[in-house]
GROMACS .gro file of C-alpha atoms in nm:
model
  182
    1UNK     CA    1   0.000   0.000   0.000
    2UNK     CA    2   0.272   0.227   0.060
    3UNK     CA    3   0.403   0.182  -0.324
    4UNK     CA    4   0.055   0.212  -0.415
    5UNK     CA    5   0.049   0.617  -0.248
    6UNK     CA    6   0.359   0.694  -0.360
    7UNK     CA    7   0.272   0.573  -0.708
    8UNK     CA    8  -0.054   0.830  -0.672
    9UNK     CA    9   0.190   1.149  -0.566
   10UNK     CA   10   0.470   1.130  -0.827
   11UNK     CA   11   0.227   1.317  -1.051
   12UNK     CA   12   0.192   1.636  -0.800
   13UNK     CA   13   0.393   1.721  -0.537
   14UNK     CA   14   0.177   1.762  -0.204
   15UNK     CA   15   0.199   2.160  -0.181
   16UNK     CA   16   0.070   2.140  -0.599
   17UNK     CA   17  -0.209   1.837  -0.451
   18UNK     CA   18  -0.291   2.103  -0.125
   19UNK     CA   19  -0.346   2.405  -0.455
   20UNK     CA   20  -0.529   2.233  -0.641
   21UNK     CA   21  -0.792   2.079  -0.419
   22UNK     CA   22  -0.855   2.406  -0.327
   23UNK     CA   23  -0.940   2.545  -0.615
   24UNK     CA   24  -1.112   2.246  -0.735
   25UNK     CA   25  -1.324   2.318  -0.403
   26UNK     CA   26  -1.378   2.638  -0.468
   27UNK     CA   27  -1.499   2.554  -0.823
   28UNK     CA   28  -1.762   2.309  -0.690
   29UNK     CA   29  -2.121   2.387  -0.745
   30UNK     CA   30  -2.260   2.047  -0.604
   31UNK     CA   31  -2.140   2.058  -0.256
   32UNK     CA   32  -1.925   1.741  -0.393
   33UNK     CA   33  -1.599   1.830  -0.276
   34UNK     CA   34  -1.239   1.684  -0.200
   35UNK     CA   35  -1.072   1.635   0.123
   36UNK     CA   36  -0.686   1.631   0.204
   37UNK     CA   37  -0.585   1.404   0.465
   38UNK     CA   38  -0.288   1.531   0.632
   39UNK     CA   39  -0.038   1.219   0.466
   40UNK     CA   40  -0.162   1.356   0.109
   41UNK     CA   41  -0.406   1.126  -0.023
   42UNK     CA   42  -0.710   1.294  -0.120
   43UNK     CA   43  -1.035   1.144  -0.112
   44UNK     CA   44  -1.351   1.260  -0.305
   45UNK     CA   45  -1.635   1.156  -0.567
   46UNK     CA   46  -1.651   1.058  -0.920
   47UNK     CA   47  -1.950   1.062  -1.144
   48UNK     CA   48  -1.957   0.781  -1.389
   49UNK     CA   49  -2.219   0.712  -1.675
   50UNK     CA   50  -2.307   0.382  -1.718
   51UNK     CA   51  -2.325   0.287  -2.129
   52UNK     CA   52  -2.419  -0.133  -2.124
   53UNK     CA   53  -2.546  -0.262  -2.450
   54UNK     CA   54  -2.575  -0.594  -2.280
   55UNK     CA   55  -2.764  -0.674  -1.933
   56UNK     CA   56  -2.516  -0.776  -1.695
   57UNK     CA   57  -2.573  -1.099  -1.484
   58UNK     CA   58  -2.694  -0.932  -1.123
   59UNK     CA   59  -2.755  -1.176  -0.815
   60UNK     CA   60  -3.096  -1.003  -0.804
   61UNK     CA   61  -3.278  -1.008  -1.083
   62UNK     CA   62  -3.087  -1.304  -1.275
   63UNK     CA   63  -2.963  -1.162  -1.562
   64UNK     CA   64  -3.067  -0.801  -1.586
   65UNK     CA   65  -2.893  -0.498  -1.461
   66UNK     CA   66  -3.215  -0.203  -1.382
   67UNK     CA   67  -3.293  -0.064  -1.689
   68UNK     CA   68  -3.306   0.294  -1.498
   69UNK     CA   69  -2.917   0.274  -1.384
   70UNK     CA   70  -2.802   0.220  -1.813
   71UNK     CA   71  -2.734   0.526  -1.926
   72UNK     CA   72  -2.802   0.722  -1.592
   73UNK     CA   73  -2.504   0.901  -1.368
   74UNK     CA   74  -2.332   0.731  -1.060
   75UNK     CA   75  -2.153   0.903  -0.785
   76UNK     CA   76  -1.844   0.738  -0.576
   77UNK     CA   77  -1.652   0.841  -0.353
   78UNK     CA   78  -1.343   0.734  -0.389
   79UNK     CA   79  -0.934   0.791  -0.300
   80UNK     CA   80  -0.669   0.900  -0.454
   81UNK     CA   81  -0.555   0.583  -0.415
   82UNK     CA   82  -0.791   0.400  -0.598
   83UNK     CA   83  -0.727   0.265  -0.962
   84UNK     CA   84  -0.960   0.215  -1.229
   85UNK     CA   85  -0.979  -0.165  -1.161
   86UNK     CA   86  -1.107  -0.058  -0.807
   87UNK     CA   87  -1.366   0.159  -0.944
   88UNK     CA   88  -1.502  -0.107  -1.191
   89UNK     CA   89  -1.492  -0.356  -0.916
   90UNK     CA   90  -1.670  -0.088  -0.691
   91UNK     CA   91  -1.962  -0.002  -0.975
   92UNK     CA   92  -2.076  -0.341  -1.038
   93UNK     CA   93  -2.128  -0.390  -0.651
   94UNK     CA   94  -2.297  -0.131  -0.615
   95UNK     CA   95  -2.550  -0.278  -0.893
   96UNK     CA   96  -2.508  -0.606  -0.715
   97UNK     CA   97  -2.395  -0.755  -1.110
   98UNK     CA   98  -2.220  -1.099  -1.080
   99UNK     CA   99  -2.013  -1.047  -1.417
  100UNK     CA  100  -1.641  -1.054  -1.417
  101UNK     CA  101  -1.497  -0.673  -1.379
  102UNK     CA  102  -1.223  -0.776  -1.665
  103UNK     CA  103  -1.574  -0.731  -1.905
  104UNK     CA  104  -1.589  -0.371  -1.832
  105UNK     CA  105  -1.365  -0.082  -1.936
  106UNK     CA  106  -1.352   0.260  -1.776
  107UNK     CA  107  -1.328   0.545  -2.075
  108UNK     CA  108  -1.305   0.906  -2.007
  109UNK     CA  109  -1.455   1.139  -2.216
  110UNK     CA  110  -1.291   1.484  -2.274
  111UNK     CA  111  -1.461   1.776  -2.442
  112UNK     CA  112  -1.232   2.031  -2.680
  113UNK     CA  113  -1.322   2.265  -2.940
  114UNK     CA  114  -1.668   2.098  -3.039
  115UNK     CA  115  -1.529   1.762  -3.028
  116UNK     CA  116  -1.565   1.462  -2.780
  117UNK     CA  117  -1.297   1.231  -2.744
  118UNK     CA  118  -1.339   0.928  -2.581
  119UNK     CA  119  -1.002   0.699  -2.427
  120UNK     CA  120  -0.998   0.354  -2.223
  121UNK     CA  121  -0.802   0.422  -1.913
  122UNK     CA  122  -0.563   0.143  -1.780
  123UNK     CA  123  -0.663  -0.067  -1.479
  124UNK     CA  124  -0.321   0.160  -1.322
  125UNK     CA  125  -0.487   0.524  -1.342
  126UNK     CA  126  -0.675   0.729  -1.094
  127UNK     CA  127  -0.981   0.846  -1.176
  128UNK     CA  128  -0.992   1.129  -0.863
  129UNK     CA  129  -0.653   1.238  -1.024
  130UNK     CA  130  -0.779   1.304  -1.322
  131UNK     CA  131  -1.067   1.495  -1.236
  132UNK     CA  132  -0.851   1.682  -0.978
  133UNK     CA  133  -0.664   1.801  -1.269
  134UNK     CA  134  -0.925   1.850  -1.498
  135UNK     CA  135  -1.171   1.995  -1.190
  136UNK     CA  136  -1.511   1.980  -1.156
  137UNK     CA  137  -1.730   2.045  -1.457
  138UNK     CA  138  -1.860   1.684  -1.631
  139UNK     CA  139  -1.868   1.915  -1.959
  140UNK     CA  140  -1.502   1.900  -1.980
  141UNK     CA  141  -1.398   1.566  -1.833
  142UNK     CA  142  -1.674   1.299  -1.745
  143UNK     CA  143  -1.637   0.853  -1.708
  144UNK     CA  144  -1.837   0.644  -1.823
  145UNK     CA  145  -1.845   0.249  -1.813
  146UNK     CA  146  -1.900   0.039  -2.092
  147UNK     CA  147  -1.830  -0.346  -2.189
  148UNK     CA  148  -1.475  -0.414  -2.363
  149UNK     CA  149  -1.535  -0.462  -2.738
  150UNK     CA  150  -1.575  -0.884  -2.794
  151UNK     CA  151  -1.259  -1.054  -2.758
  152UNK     CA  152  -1.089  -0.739  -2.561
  153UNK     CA  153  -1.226  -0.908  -2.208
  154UNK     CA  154  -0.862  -0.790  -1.966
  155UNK     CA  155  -0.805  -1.113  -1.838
  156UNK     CA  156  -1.002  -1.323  -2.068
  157UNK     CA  157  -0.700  -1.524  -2.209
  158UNK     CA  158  -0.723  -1.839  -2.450
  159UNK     CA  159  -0.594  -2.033  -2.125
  160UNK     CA  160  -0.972  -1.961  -2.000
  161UNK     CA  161  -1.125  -2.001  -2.326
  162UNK     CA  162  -0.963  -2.399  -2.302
  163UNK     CA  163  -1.140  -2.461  -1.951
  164UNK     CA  164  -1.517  -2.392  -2.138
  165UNK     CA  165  -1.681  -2.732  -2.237
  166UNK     CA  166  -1.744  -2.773  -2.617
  167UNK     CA  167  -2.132  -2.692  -2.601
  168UNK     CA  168  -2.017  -2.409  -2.354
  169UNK     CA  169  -1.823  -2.284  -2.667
  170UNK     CA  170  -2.060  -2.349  -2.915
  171UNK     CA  171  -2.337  -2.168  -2.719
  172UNK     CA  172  -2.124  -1.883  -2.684
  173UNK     CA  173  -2.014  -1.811  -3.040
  174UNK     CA  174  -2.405  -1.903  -3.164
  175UNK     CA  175  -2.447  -1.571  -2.924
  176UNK     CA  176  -2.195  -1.369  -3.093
  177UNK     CA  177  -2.267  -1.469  -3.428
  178UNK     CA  178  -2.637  -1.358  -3.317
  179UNK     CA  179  -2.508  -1.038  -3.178
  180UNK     CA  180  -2.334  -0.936  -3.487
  181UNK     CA  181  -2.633  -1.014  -3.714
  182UNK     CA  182  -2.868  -0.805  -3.528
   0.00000   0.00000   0.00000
């Protein structure tokens, strides 16, 4: 864990981290704001759009995620500390869905000059870092989750692919052949 904070600092140095939450406080218009603990890890929320084209398996409702959380906005709070794997891991228990995190990918979307640009993060970044930096307006940096692109599962490796029986196999390509079609 210690690696882990120092990791999170060696963007800012804690007098540049102590600035800008400040500012990014004083910029806040929803009463969401940061906090600086005294060993310089910040802690504060995230809002994150959730963009599913497929229900996710939930221990609920077998099978479907709500249909009001697609598409709507989630707040976390979060640390500096935390990576994107964390928040993935943290969204979909929230939503009580059962699917593996490695299907989801965390994208942030950036807004410049009339254009909207949209980049997976790594499972190594830090969401609250970024929107530290970027402060607190959605209109100019906003998340949103989505499922990886079929076949781009993270840890989804051939070595898993082996362990699924033949008729396991066969029932999953009939569903991406399906998918594709429609």
């Amino acid at each position: 864990d210690v690696e882990k904070e120092k990791e999170t600092h060696n963007y800012l140095s804690k007098e540049e981290i102590k600035e800008k939450v400040h500012k990014y406080n004083l910029a806040v218009t929803d009463k969401l704001k940061m906090t600086l603990n005294s060993n310089g890890i910040y802690t504060g929320f995230i809002k994150v759009q959730m963009e599913l084209c497929r229900p996710p398996q939930t221990s609920q409702n077998s099978g479907k995620l709500a249909s009001s959380s697609n598409g709507c906005m989630n707040t976390l709070h979060i640390s500096s500390t935390n990576t994107v794997g964390e928040v993935i891991e943290a969204l979909l228990k929230k939503f009580l869905v059962t699917d593996s995190p490695a299907k989801f990918a965390l994208y942030k979307r950036c807004h410049r000059e009339d254009q909207v640009y949209a980049c997976k993060l790594s499972d190594r970044e830090h969401p609250l870092y970024l929107r530290l930096v970027a402060g607190p307006r959605t209109d100019t940096l906003s998340f949103v989750l989505r499922e990886h692109e079929i076949g781009e599962y993270n840890s989804f490796t051939a070595s898993s692919w082996s362990v699924i029986s033949v008729g396991g196999k066969q029932s999953s390509l009939q569903m991406i052949s399906t998918e594709e079609k429609e």
